Structure formats: structure tokens, C-alpha cells
């Protein structure tokens, strides 16, 4: 199976409540909270596309789009 | 179908606190429904009262936000009149086992084809953090400021004893297992119970000094183990998660159909 490649992190800033669950459980520490306590993808180049952030987000506010989904 | 197609986006962001486990259950449930490929029109979600009950407002299925503890009774009525629909009944621990305890055990006994999800955060969150039948001995809450002297139910043992034909337990930390168990519970023909241990950082976490939502999730990771693991033999205090019971039993609506046929023959 070909490894999925990241296209983008789609973050809904209106829905994000800044709980930090995605930031903490990201295995590559890609995500951070900004000054307004909203999540941002600080190091997207390190993203493994494991989607743990997307599965764990209590606010449905983050989505990982990979090259495999757009095909 | 993306999971966003299953929600009513106009009601978001939802009312739950930052880090609340209920949102994670919603997330996992939508993925389970997407995975088994159910159509929105096949599903009825019935809920009672409480933080957990608000979940029915956010999903774009047929939904019914009913009265405290009686979600399973409303669901029973719907199932009897439209047995082809899939019933999903999310409830909080207090809603399911205190106010609705009687309804819960009898729905399980009848083995009616529906999925009861008990989102167990061990407290009444909406009304300000009173202790529930799942808080457990020694816990702190607004109504047990010198610690709780009530013992708690074991949801799995209670459900098995009441006759549920599918019983599972997982936590909000184990998202993939949650999606998997919820999917299997929905497909299962008969009364399915899934206990999902969930975090209430606002009340249960704060009153019991368990830290943030993240700390509570780490707690679920440390304090649970798959059924029959070696870790459980070493440390009996670990809580087992997985599918405890899955058996074929006569389903209530099917049996009722048989009764109708038998009665009609008499005429």
C-alpha cells in the first residue's frame, strides 16, 4: 500500500475550543495552539497522516486531507 | 460519504465544554455509521435529558429528544411501529441507570433490536456535578463534598445479567476500538449495550483532581486493558474493555410478528 501524502490540515477555527487533545496526542508534534487558543498546523511537513487528531477531536474541527482522498 | 454529511452543521460549534468526551463519542459514532454504510433515513436516534442527550440535535438522522430516563421507552415505541429502522439510543450514566434504570433493564430483558450507548462520565454534568450511580465509592461531587459513600454499578455485569445480547465497553481514548465496537453493536440484531468511559473535565475531573481532559484520557489508557490480557491477572484493578457478550437470541419484534400470525390463524 502506498503511504498517503498530506495535502492539507483543514481546521475549522469557529468550532475549535482549544482543548489541546490533538496537540498532545499528535505523535510528531505537528500541531500547536496559537495565541487565541485555536489549533494551527505548525510543522505540516512532519505529518504522518495517522489522523489521530481527526479521530479524537471532540469538536469535529480538524480534518486531514491526503492525496488518496482527492483521487 | 464524509462524516460532515451526517451532522447538522448549522448547530455547530456544539454546547459541550472544551475537551468533553461527548464530542469524541459523536465523532466515533459518525465514523462507525459511515463505515457500515447506513443511510441517514434508516437511522432513528432517541435521547433523554442531559449533556449526552444533546447529541441527537447534532446528527442529521431522524431524531427524538425525549424525557429523562425514558429514551429507551420512546425507542421501544418507534421500533414496534417501524421495525425496519435502526435505533440508536445514546444516554448518560445517570439518564440510563438512575432515572432510567428500570427502563434499561427491561429493554435489555426483552432483547429489542436497538443500540444503547451509555456515555459514562460518572457525574451529572448539566446540572452542576451531582454524583451519579456510576460515580463510585470515595469520589467527590457537588452532592458528596465529604466523598461519596454509594457504590457504583458495573455496567457490563448489569447488562449481561439483564439479558442484553451484545455488551461492549471502551473509552474515548481508544477511538478506533470505539468506532469498531459501535459499528458491530449497530449491526447486531438484538439489544446492544456499549459503555463508553468518557471524561467530564469540568465537573468530575475538577472535583476529583484528575487534571485536564488530556490527563483524564491518559488515565483511560493506563487504567484499562483488553479483555483477558495478562496485565489484568497482574493488576486486578484494571478495567477490561472489548466485547464481552455477543449471542443470538430471539428478537422482540420478530417474536411479536409470530404472535400476530398465530393469532390471525385462530380467526
XYZ file of C-alpha atoms in Angstrom:
338
model
C 0.000 0.000 0.000
C 1.283 3.460 -0.873
C 1.663 5.771 2.111
C -0.818 8.643 1.969
C 0.708 12.082 1.454
C -0.609 15.165 3.201
C -2.423 17.750 1.147
C -3.605 19.969 3.964
C -4.935 20.278 7.518
C -8.437 21.716 7.309
C -9.073 23.444 10.647
C -12.414 24.992 11.483
C -11.424 27.836 13.806
C -15.023 28.580 14.705
C -15.556 25.061 16.031
C -12.182 24.564 17.753
C -12.393 25.131 21.536
C -8.681 24.821 22.179
C -8.809 21.745 24.449
C -5.379 20.720 23.126
C -6.192 16.994 22.792
C -4.961 16.909 19.174
C -1.804 18.835 20.083
C -0.934 16.448 22.907
C -1.652 13.162 21.129
C -0.015 14.047 17.784
C 2.903 11.576 17.514
C 5.020 14.072 15.526
C 4.052 17.265 17.405
C 2.798 18.889 14.221
C 0.064 20.920 15.893
C 0.154 23.858 18.304
C -2.310 26.220 19.923
C -1.956 29.842 18.832
C -2.417 32.966 20.967
C -6.191 32.712 20.573
C -6.205 29.061 21.827
C -7.066 27.693 18.390
C -5.140 24.849 16.817
C -2.732 25.521 13.933
C -0.569 23.126 11.897
C 2.891 24.444 12.766
C 5.020 21.719 11.131
C 2.830 20.142 8.421
C 5.906 18.652 6.732
C 6.261 16.201 9.685
C 2.643 14.965 9.455
C 2.273 11.167 9.089
C -1.416 11.385 8.130
C -2.287 8.992 11.001
C -5.420 11.096 11.536
C -5.393 10.585 15.307
C -6.170 14.305 15.684
C -9.166 13.979 13.397
C -10.477 10.861 15.197
C -10.013 12.347 18.688
C -11.231 15.920 18.116
C -14.294 16.451 20.346
C -15.359 19.409 18.201
C -15.036 17.804 14.727
C -12.840 20.822 13.963
C -9.819 19.216 12.259
C -9.594 17.140 9.120
C -6.575 15.696 7.338
C -6.848 15.770 3.549
C -4.459 13.379 1.793
C -3.676 12.804 -1.876
C -5.564 9.485 -1.712
C -8.862 11.113 -0.803
C -8.877 13.563 -3.687
C -8.357 10.824 -6.290
C -19.950 9.935 2.389
C -17.890 12.184 4.654
C -18.894 12.365 8.305
C -19.843 16.032 7.834
C -22.771 14.804 5.731
C -24.242 13.164 8.825
C -24.381 16.288 11.002
C -26.487 19.436 11.193
C -23.687 21.925 10.693
C -25.925 24.878 11.499
C -25.927 23.895 15.199
C -22.122 23.854 15.496
C -19.969 24.650 17.428
C -21.736 22.369 19.919
C -22.564 23.249 23.551
C -20.176 20.751 25.175
C -17.229 22.064 27.184
C -13.685 22.099 25.759
C -12.262 18.575 25.951
C -15.630 16.924 26.710
C -15.782 13.229 25.865
C -19.268 13.509 24.388
C -17.889 15.165 21.265
C -15.424 12.301 20.908
C -18.283 9.803 21.148
C -20.162 11.751 18.460
C -17.020 11.667 16.311
C -16.567 7.907 16.776
C -20.260 7.155 16.250
C -20.380 9.079 12.950
C -17.319 7.159 11.728
C -18.925 3.850 12.726
C -22.098 4.702 10.823
C -20.071 5.818 7.803
C -18.049 2.593 7.919
C -21.055 0.282 7.935
C -22.636 2.437 5.227
C -26.034 3.194 6.734
C -28.308 5.694 5.050
C -29.395 8.715 7.104
C -33.038 7.800 6.603
C -32.593 4.318 8.095
C -31.500 5.617 11.469
C -33.514 6.986 14.384
C -31.605 8.493 17.278
C -33.547 8.828 20.518
C -32.079 10.554 23.550
C -33.258 11.577 27.013
C -32.019 14.512 29.082
C -28.529 15.645 29.999
C -25.338 16.734 28.298
C -25.168 13.420 26.447
C -28.735 13.750 25.212
C -27.849 16.857 23.231
C -26.102 14.574 20.741
C -29.395 13.881 18.964
C -29.684 17.544 17.968
C -26.397 17.467 16.101
C -26.929 14.450 13.862
C -28.903 14.568 10.645
C -30.909 11.351 11.151
C -34.477 11.009 12.345
C -34.056 12.288 15.886
C -36.130 12.491 19.034
C -35.027 14.359 22.148
C -37.345 12.795 24.713
C -37.709 12.838 28.518
C -35.289 12.000 31.285
C -34.509 8.297 31.549
C -37.235 7.304 29.089
C -35.259 7.358 25.838
C -35.388 3.555 25.632
C -39.170 3.601 26.140
C -39.655 6.054 23.268
C -37.255 3.979 21.183
C -39.279 0.851 22.006
C -42.413 2.521 20.670
C -40.683 3.551 17.447
C -39.188 0.105 16.953
C -42.521 -1.642 17.455
C -44.236 0.537 14.841
C -41.332 0.722 12.359
C -39.152 -2.362 12.943
C -37.174 -1.769 9.734
C -35.468 1.307 11.233
C -32.167 1.198 13.139
C -32.497 2.632 16.641
C -29.544 4.273 18.338
C -30.059 5.482 21.904
C -27.215 7.488 23.454
C -27.621 8.066 27.182
C -25.582 9.438 30.036
C -24.782 7.308 33.071
C -27.432 8.975 35.223
C -30.015 9.089 32.449
C -29.571 5.380 31.689
C -29.049 3.864 35.114
C -30.579 6.167 37.733
C -33.647 7.837 36.259
C -33.937 5.237 33.510
C -32.624 2.204 35.367
C -35.932 0.364 35.263
C -36.424 1.045 31.543
C -32.877 -0.023 30.846
C -33.042 -3.462 32.468
C -36.405 -4.275 30.900
C -35.372 -3.153 27.409
C -32.353 -5.439 27.776
C -34.530 -8.304 29.017
C -36.864 -8.051 26.011
C -33.927 -8.104 23.605
C -35.396 -5.490 21.333
C -33.178 -4.692 18.334
C -31.582 -1.355 19.281
C -28.224 0.034 20.347
C -27.947 1.652 23.777
C -24.811 3.724 24.170
C -24.014 4.589 27.794
C -21.657 7.532 27.818
C -20.231 7.141 31.296
C -18.633 10.312 32.655
C -19.558 9.362 36.247
C -21.384 12.617 37.039
C -24.413 14.774 36.213
C -22.654 17.487 34.225
C -25.563 19.616 33.007
C -26.993 20.324 36.458
C -23.738 21.158 38.205
C -21.846 17.989 39.112
C -24.060 15.847 41.362
C -22.947 12.250 41.929
C -24.496 9.520 39.785
C -24.872 5.749 40.268
C -21.580 5.357 38.412
C -19.525 7.879 40.398
C -18.323 5.161 42.732
C -17.248 4.957 46.365
C -14.902 7.664 47.572
C -15.419 10.121 44.706
C -16.115 13.815 45.201
C -19.039 15.714 43.699
C -21.299 18.687 44.419
C -23.625 16.391 46.406
C -20.861 14.391 48.105
C -18.476 17.095 49.322
C -17.059 14.768 52.039
C -16.746 11.916 49.500
C -19.348 9.550 48.137
C -20.450 6.507 50.169
C -22.541 4.950 47.357
C -21.108 2.002 45.469
C -21.334 2.067 41.690
C -22.832 -0.294 39.120
C -20.680 -2.315 36.791
C -22.480 -1.511 33.522
C -21.190 -4.617 31.762
C -22.205 -7.049 34.515
C -25.572 -5.331 34.928
C -26.298 -5.527 31.188
C -25.257 -9.174 30.975
C -27.456 -10.036 33.956
C -30.385 -8.115 32.475
C -30.120 -10.192 29.290
C -28.572 -7.902 26.680
C -27.383 -9.967 23.712
C -24.423 -7.691 22.900
C -22.328 -5.987 25.568
C -19.172 -3.985 24.983
C -17.035 -1.456 26.776
C -14.480 1.035 25.526
C -13.193 4.529 26.316
C -12.916 7.819 24.489
C -9.135 7.382 24.385
C -9.472 4.212 22.283
C -11.154 5.873 19.310
C -10.544 3.112 16.806
C -11.915 0.481 19.190
C -14.881 2.755 19.893
C -15.711 3.028 16.183
C -15.282 -0.716 15.748
C -17.446 -1.742 18.730
C -20.165 0.808 17.912
C -20.310 -0.483 14.324
C -20.650 -4.095 15.473
C -23.248 -3.124 18.071
C -25.381 -1.340 15.470
C -25.202 -4.305 13.068
C -26.024 -6.794 15.855
C -29.647 -7.963 15.847
C -30.887 -7.644 19.409
C -30.339 -5.321 22.351
C -26.764 -3.991 22.278
C -25.161 -2.091 25.119
C -21.922 -0.188 24.642
C -20.426 1.522 27.678
C -18.052 4.300 26.677
C -15.984 5.665 29.553
C -15.845 9.385 28.929
C -14.272 12.401 30.572
C -16.028 15.366 32.204
C -13.077 17.669 32.900
C -15.393 20.452 34.067
C -17.027 18.594 36.967
C -15.789 15.063 37.612
C -12.217 15.917 36.665
C -12.071 19.132 38.651
C -13.802 17.805 41.797
C -11.609 14.693 41.874
C -8.378 16.465 40.925
C -7.905 14.377 37.812
C -6.446 17.246 35.804
C -7.343 18.287 32.269
C -9.203 16.332 29.595
C -5.800 15.142 28.355
C -4.854 13.804 31.809
C -8.194 12.019 32.035
C -7.647 10.433 28.605
C -4.201 9.277 29.734
C -5.962 7.792 32.765
C -8.224 5.722 30.477
C -5.142 4.455 28.665
C -3.401 3.451 31.899
C -6.389 2.044 33.795
C -7.915 -0.171 31.117
C -6.791 -3.313 29.330
C -8.187 -5.590 26.588
C -10.362 -8.497 27.818
C -8.327 -11.462 29.026
C -4.960 -9.712 28.924
C -2.023 -10.737 31.096
C -1.934 -7.260 32.608
C -5.344 -7.930 34.189
C -4.025 -11.009 36.010
C -1.200 -8.940 37.461
C -3.343 -5.931 38.335
C -6.992 -6.872 39.019
C -7.944 -3.188 39.355
C -7.593 -2.637 35.611
C -10.896 -2.204 33.791
C -11.397 -4.562 30.862
C -12.579 -3.274 27.507
C -13.775 -5.078 24.396
C -16.829 -7.164 23.506
C -17.992 -9.221 26.498
C -21.131 -10.840 25.118
C -22.420 -11.452 21.613
C -25.103 -14.092 21.254
C -28.022 -14.911 19.023
C -31.344 -14.665 20.801
C -34.963 -14.304 19.625
C -35.602 -10.625 18.877
C -38.735 -8.994 20.315
C -40.249 -7.572 17.084
C -39.729 -10.889 15.270
C -41.444 -12.744 18.103
C -44.283 -10.226 18.078
C -44.782 -10.825 14.336
C -45.037 -14.536 15.033
C -47.689 -13.876 17.677
C -49.691 -11.775 15.193
C -49.552 -14.621 12.656
C -50.563 -17.185 15.275
C -53.468 -15.049 16.470
C -54.706 -14.383 12.904
C -54.839 -18.144 12.221
C -57.396 -18.501 15.008
C -59.943 -16.355 13.093
